[in-house]
PDB file of C-alpha atoms and ligand atoms in Angstrom:
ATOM      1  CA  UNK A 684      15.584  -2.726 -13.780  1.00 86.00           C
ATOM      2  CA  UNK A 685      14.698  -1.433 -10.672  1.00 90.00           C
ATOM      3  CA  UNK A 686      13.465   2.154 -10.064  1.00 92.00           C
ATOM      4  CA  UNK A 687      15.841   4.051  -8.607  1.00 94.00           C
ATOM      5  CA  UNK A 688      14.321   6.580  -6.511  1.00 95.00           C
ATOM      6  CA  UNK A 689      16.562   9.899  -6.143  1.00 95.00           C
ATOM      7  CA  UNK A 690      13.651  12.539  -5.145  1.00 96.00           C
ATOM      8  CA  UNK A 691      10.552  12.007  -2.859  1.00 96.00           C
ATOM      9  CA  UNK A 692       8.109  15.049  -1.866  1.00 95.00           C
ATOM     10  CA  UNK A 693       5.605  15.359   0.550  1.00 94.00           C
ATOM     11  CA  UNK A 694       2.643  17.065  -1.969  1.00 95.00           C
ATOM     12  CA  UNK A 695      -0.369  17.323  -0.288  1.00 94.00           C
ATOM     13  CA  UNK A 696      -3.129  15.797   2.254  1.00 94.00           C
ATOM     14  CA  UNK A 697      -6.907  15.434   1.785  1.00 95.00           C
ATOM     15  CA  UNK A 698      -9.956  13.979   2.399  1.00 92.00           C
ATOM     16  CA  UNK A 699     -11.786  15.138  -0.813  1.00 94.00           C
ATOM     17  CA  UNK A 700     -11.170  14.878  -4.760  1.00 96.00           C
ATOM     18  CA  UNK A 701     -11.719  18.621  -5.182  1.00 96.00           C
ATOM     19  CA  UNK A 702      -8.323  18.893  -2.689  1.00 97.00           C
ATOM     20  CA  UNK A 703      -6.325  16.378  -4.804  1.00 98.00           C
ATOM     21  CA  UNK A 704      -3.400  17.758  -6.089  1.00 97.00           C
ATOM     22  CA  UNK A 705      -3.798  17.712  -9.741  1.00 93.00           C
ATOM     23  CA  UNK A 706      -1.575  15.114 -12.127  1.00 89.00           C
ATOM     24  CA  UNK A 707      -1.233  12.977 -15.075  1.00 91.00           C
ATOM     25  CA  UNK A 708       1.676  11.051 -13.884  1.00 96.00           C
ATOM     26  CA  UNK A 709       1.229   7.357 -13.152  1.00 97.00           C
ATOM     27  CA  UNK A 710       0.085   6.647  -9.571  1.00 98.00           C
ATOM     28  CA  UNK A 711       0.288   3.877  -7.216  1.00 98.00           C
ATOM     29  CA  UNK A 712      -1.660   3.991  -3.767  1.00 98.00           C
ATOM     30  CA  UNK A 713      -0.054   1.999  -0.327  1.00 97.00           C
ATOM     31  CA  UNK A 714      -3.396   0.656   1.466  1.00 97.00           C
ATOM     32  CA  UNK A 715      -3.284  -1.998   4.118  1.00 96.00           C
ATOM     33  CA  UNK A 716      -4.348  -2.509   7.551  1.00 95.00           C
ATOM     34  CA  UNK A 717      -3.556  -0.050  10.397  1.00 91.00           C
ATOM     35  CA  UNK A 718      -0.321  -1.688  11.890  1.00 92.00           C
ATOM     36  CA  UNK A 719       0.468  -4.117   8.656  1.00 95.00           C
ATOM     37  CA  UNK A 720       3.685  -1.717   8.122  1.00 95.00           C
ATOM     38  CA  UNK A 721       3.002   0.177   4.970  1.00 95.00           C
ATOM     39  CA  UNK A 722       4.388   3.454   6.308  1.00 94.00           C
ATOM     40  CA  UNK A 723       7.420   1.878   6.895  1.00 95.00           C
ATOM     41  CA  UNK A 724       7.387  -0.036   3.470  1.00 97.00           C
ATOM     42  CA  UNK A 725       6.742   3.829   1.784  1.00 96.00           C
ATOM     43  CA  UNK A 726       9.634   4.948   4.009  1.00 95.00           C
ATOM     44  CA  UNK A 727      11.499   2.075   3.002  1.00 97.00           C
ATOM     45  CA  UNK A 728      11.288   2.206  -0.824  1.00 97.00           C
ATOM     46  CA  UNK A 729      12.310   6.131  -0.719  1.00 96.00           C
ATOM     47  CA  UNK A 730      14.792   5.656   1.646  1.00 93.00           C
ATOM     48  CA  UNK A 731      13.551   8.330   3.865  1.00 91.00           C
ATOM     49  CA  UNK A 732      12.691   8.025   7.807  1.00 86.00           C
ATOM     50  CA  UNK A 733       9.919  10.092   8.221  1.00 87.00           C
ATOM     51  CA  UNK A 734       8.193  11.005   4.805  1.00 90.00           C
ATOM     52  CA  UNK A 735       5.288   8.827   5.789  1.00 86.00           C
ATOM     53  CA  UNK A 736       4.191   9.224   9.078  1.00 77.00           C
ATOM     54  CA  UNK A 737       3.559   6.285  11.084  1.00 66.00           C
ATOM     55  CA  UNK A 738      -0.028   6.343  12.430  1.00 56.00           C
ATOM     56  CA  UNK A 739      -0.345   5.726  15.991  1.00 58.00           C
ATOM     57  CA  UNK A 740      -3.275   7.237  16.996  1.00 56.00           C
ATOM     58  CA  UNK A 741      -6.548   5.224  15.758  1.00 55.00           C
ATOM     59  CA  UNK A 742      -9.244   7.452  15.200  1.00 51.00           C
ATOM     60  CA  UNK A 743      -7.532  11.001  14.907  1.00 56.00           C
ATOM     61  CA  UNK A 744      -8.442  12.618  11.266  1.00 62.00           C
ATOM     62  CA  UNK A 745      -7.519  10.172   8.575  1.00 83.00           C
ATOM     63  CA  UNK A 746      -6.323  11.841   5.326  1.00 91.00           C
ATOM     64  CA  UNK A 747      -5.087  10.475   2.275  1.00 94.00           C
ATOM     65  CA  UNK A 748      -1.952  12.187   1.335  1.00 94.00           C
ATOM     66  CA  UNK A 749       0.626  12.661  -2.414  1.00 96.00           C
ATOM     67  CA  UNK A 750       4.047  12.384  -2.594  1.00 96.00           C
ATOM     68  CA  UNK A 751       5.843  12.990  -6.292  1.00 97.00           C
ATOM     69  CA  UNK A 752       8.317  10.670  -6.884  1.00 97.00           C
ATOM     70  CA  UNK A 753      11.235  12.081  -9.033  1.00 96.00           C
ATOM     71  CA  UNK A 754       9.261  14.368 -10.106  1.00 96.00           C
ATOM     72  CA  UNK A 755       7.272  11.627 -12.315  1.00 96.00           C
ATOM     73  CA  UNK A 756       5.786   9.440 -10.612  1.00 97.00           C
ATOM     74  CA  UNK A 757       2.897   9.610  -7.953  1.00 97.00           C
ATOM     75  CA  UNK A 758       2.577   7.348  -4.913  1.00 97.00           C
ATOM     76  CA  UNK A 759      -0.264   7.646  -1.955  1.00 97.00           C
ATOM     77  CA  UNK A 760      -1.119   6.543   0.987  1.00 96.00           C
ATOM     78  CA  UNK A 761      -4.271   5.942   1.882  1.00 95.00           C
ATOM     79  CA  UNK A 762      -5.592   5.270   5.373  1.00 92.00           C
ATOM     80  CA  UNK A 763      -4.922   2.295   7.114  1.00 92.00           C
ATOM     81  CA  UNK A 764      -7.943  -0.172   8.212  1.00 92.00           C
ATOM     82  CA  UNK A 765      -9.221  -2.162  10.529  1.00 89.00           C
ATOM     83  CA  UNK A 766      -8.490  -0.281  13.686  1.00 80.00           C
ATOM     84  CA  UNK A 767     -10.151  -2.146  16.942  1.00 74.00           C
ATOM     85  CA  UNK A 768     -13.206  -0.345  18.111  1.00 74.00           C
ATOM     86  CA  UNK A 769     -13.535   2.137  15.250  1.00 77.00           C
ATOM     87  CA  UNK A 770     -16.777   3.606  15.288  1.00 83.00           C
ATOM     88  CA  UNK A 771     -19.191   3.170  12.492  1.00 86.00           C
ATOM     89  CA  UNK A 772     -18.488   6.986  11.675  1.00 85.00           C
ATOM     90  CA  UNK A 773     -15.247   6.903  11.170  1.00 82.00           C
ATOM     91  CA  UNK A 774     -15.454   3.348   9.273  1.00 85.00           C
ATOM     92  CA  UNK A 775     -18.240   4.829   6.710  1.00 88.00           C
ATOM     93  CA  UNK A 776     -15.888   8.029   6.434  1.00 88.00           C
ATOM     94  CA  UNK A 777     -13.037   5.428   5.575  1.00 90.00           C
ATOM     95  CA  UNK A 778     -14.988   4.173   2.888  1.00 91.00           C
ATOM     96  CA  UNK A 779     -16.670   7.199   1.418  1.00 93.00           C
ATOM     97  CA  UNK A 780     -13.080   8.587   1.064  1.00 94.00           C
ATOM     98  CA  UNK A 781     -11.927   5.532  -0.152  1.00 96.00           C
ATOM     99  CA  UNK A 782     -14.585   5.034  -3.010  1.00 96.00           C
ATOM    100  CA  UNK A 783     -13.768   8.744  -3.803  1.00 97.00           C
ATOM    101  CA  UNK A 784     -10.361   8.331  -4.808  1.00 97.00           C
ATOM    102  CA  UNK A 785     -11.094   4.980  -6.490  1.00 97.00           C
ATOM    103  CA  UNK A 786     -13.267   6.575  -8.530  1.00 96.00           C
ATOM    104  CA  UNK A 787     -11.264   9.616  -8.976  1.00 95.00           C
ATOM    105  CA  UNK A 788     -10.106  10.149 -12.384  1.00 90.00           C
ATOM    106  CA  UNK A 789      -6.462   9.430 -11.761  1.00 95.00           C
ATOM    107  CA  UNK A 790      -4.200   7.464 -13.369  1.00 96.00           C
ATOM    108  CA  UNK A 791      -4.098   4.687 -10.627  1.00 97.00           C
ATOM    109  CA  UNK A 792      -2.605   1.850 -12.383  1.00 96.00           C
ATOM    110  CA  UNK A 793      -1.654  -0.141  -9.475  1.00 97.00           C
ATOM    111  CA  UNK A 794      -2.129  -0.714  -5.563  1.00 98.00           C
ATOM    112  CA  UNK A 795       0.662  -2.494  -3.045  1.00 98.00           C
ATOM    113  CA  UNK A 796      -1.400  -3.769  -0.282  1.00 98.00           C
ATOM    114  CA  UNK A 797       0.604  -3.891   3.044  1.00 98.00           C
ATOM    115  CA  UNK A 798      -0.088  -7.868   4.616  1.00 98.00           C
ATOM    116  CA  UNK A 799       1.727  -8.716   8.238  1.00 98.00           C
ATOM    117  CA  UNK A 800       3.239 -11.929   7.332  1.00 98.00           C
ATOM    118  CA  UNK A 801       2.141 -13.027  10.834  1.00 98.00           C
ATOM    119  CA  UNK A 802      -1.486 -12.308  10.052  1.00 97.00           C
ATOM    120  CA  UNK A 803      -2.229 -13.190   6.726  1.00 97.00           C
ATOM    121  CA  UNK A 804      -4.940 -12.156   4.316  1.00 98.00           C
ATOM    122  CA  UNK A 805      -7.554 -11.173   6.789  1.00 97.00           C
ATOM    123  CA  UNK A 806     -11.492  -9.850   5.859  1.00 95.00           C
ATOM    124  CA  UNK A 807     -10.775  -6.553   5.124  1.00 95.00           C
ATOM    125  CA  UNK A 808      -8.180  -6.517   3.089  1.00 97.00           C
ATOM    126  CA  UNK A 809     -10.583  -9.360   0.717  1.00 97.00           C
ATOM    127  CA  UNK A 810     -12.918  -6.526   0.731  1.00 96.00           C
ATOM    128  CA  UNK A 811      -9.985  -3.775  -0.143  1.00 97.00           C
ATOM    129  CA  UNK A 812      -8.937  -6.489  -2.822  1.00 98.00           C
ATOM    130  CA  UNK A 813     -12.443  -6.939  -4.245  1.00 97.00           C
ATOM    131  CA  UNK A 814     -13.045  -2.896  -4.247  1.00 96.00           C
ATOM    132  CA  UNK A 815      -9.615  -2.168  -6.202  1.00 97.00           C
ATOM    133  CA  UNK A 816     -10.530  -5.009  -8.241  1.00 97.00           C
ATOM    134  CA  UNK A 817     -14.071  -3.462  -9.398  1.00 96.00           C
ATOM    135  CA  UNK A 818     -11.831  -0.211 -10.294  1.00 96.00           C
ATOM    136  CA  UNK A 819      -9.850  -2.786 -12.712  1.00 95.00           C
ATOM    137  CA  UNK A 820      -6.393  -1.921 -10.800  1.00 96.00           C
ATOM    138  CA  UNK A 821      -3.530  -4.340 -10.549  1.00 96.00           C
ATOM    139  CA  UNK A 822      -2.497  -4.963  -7.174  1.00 98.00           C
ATOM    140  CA  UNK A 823       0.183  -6.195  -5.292  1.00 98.00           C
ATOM    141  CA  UNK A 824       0.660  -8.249  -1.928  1.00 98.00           C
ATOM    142  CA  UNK A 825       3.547  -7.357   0.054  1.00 98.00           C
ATOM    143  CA  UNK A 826       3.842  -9.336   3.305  1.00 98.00           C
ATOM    144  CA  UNK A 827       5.680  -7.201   5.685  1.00 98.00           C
ATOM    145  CA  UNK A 828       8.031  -7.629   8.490  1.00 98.00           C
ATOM    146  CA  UNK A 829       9.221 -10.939   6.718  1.00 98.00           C
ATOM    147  CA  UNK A 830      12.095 -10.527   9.431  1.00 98.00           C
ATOM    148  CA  UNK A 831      10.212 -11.244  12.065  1.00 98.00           C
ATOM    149  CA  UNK A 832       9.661 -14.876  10.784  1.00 98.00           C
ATOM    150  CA  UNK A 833      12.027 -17.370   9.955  1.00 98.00           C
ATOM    151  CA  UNK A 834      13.395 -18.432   6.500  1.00 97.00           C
ATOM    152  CA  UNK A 835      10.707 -21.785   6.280  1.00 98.00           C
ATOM    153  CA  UNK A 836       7.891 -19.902   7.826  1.00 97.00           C
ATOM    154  CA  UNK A 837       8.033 -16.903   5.502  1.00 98.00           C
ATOM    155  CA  UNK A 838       8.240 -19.237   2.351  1.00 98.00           C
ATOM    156  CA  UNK A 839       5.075 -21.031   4.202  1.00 98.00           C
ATOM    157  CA  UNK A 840       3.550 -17.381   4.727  1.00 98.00           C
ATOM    158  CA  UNK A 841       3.614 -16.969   1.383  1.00 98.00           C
ATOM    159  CA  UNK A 842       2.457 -20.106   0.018  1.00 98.00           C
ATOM    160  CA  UNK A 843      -0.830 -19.687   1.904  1.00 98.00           C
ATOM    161  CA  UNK A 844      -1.445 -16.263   0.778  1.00 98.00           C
ATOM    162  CA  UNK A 845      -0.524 -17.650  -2.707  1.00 98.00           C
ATOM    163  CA  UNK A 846      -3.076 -20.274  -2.721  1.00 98.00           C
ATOM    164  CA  UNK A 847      -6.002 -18.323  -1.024  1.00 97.00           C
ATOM    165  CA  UNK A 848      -5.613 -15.533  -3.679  1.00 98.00           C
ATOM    166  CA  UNK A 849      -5.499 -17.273  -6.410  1.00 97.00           C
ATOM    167  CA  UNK A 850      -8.734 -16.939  -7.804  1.00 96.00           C
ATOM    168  CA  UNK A 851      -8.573 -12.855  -7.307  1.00 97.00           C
ATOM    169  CA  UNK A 852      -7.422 -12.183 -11.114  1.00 97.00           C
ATOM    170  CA  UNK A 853      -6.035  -8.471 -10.306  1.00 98.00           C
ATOM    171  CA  UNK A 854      -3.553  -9.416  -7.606  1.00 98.00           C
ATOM    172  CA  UNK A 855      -0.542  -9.605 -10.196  1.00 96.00           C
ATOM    173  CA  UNK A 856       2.399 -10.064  -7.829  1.00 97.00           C
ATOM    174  CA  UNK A 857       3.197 -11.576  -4.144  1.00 98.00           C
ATOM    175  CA  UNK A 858       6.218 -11.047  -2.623  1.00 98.00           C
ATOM    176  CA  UNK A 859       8.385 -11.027   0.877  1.00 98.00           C
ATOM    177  CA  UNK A 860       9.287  -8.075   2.353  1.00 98.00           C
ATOM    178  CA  UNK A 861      10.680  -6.079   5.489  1.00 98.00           C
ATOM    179  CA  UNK A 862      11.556  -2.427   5.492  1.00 97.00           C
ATOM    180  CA  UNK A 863      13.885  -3.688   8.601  1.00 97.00           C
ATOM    181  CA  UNK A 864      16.071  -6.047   6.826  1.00 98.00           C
ATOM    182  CA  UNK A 865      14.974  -4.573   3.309  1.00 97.00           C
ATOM    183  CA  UNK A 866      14.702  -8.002   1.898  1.00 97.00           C
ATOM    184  CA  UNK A 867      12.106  -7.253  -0.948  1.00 97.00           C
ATOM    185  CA  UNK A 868      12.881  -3.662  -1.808  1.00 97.00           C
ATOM    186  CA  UNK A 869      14.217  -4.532  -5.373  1.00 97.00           C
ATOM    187  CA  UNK A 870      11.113  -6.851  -6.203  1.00 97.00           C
ATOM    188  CA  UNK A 871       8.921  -3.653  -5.476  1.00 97.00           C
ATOM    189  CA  UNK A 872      10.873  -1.103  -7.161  1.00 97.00           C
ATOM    190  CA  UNK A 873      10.846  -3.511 -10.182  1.00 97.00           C
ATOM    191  CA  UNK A 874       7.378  -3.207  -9.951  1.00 97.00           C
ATOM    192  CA  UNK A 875       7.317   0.403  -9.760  1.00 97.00           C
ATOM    193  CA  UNK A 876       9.713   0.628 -13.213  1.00 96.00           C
ATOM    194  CA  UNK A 877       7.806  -2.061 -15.145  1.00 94.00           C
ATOM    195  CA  UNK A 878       4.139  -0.073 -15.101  1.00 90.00           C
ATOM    196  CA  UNK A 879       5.200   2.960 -14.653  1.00 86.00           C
ATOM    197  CA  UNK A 880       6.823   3.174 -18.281  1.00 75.00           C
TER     198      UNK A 880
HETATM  199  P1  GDP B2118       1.154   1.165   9.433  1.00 78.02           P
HETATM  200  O1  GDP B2118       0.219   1.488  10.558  1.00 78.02           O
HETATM  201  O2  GDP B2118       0.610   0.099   8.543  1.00 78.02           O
HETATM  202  O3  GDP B2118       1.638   2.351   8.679  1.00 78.02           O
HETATM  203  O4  GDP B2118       2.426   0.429  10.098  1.00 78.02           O
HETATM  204  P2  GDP B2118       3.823   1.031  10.553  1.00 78.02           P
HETATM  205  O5  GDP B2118       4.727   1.199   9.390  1.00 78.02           O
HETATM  206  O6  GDP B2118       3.585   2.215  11.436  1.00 78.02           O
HETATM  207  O7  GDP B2118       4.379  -0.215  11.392  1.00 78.02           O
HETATM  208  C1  GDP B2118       3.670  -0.738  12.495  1.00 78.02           C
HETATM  209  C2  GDP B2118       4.642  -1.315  13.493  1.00 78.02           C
HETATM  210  O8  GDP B2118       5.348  -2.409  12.909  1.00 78.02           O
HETATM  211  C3  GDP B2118       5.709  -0.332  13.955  1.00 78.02           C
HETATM  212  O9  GDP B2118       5.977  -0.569  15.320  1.00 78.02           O
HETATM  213  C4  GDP B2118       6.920  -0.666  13.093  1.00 78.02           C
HETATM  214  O10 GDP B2118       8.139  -0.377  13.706  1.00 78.02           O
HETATM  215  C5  GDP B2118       6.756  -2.170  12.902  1.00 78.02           C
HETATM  216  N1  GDP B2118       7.314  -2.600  11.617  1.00 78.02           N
HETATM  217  C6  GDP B2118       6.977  -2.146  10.395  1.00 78.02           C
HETATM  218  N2  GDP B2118       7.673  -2.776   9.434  1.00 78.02           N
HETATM  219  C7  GDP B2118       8.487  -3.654  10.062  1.00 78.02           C
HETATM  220  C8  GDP B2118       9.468  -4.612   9.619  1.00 78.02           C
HETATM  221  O11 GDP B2118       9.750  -4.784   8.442  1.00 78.02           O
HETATM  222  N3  GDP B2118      10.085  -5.355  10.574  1.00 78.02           N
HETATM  223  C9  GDP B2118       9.812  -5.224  11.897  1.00 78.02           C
HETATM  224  N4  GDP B2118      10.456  -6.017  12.750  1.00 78.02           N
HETATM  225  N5  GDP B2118       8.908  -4.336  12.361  1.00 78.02           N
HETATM  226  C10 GDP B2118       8.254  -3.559  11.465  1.00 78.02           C
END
């Protein structure tokens, strides 16, 4: 069954583990590259416009921010990456906040990594892959903005990510998506239901 989502707050933003908001509850972090469309795939899932904002401006502070999902669940949203011309600053701040939360002790038991279907895997997300993987979290692909592709070139899209993946033992699940046509939706929610119990 798929989760049905009736509740979603805005908790809290933060760059450290001492400002984490405190819970037990199962979590699930949104990672992907800056533009891939995970905002919209967070926005998507809850049904809401605006509870995660779309990040348009590459380089302002970067802050990994809670939301409690019917008041059981936790999701987060961690920094996109791979902005062009990031400094090396802001890219070793990405990654010390990163490795924070990874090694947090939260009950992260699974990440959905945002992948533009007309981009593919690309180098950083491997690395994001092979990081989450080191933390022993299941992850999940979801290539975005399936409706910007047609029907043969999405099942194509996926094929490819399918096969170059295949040897990354945590990534659990691959599936289509598009927070404009909401094709997908259910498959993630399912998701969601299944290890959150
Ligand atoms: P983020 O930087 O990864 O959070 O990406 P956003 O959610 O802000 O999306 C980046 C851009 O892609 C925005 O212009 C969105 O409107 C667009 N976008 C996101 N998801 C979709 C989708 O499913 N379909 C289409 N056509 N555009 C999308």
């Amino acid at each position: 069954m798929p989760l049905n989502i009736k509740k979603s707050d805005f908790v809290k933003s933060a760059s450290k583990p001492s400002q984490y908001p405190p819970t037990s509850h199962p979590e699930f972090f949104f990672a992907g590259k800056s533009n891939s469309g995970k905002s919209s795939m967070l926005n998507a899932i809850c049904n809401r416009k605006k509870l995660a904002i779309t990040s348009k401006t590459p380089g302002r502070t970067q802050l990994i921010n809670f939301f409690l999902i019917n008041d059981c669940i936790s999701f987060v949203d961690i920094p996109g990456y791979g902005y062009a011309n990031t400094s090396k600053k802001i890219s070793a701040a990405w990654n010390d906040m990163i490795l924070n939360y990874l090694a947090s002790e939260r009950n992260i038991v699974s990440m959905f990594m945002a992948v533009d279907i007309r981009r593919g895997i690309e180098e950083l997300d491997k690395k994001m892959i092979n990081l989450t993987s080191s933390y022993n979290i299941n992850i999940n692909i979801i290539i975005t903005k399936s409706d910007k592709v047609s029907k043969v070139k999405r099942i194509e899209a996926k094929r490819e990510i399918e096969n170059e993946l295949t040897n990354f033992k945590n990534v659990k699940n691959i599936h289509i998506f598009s927070s404009k046509s909401k094709e997908g939706i259910k498959d993630i929610l399912e998701i969601i239901e299944k290890f959150s119990l």
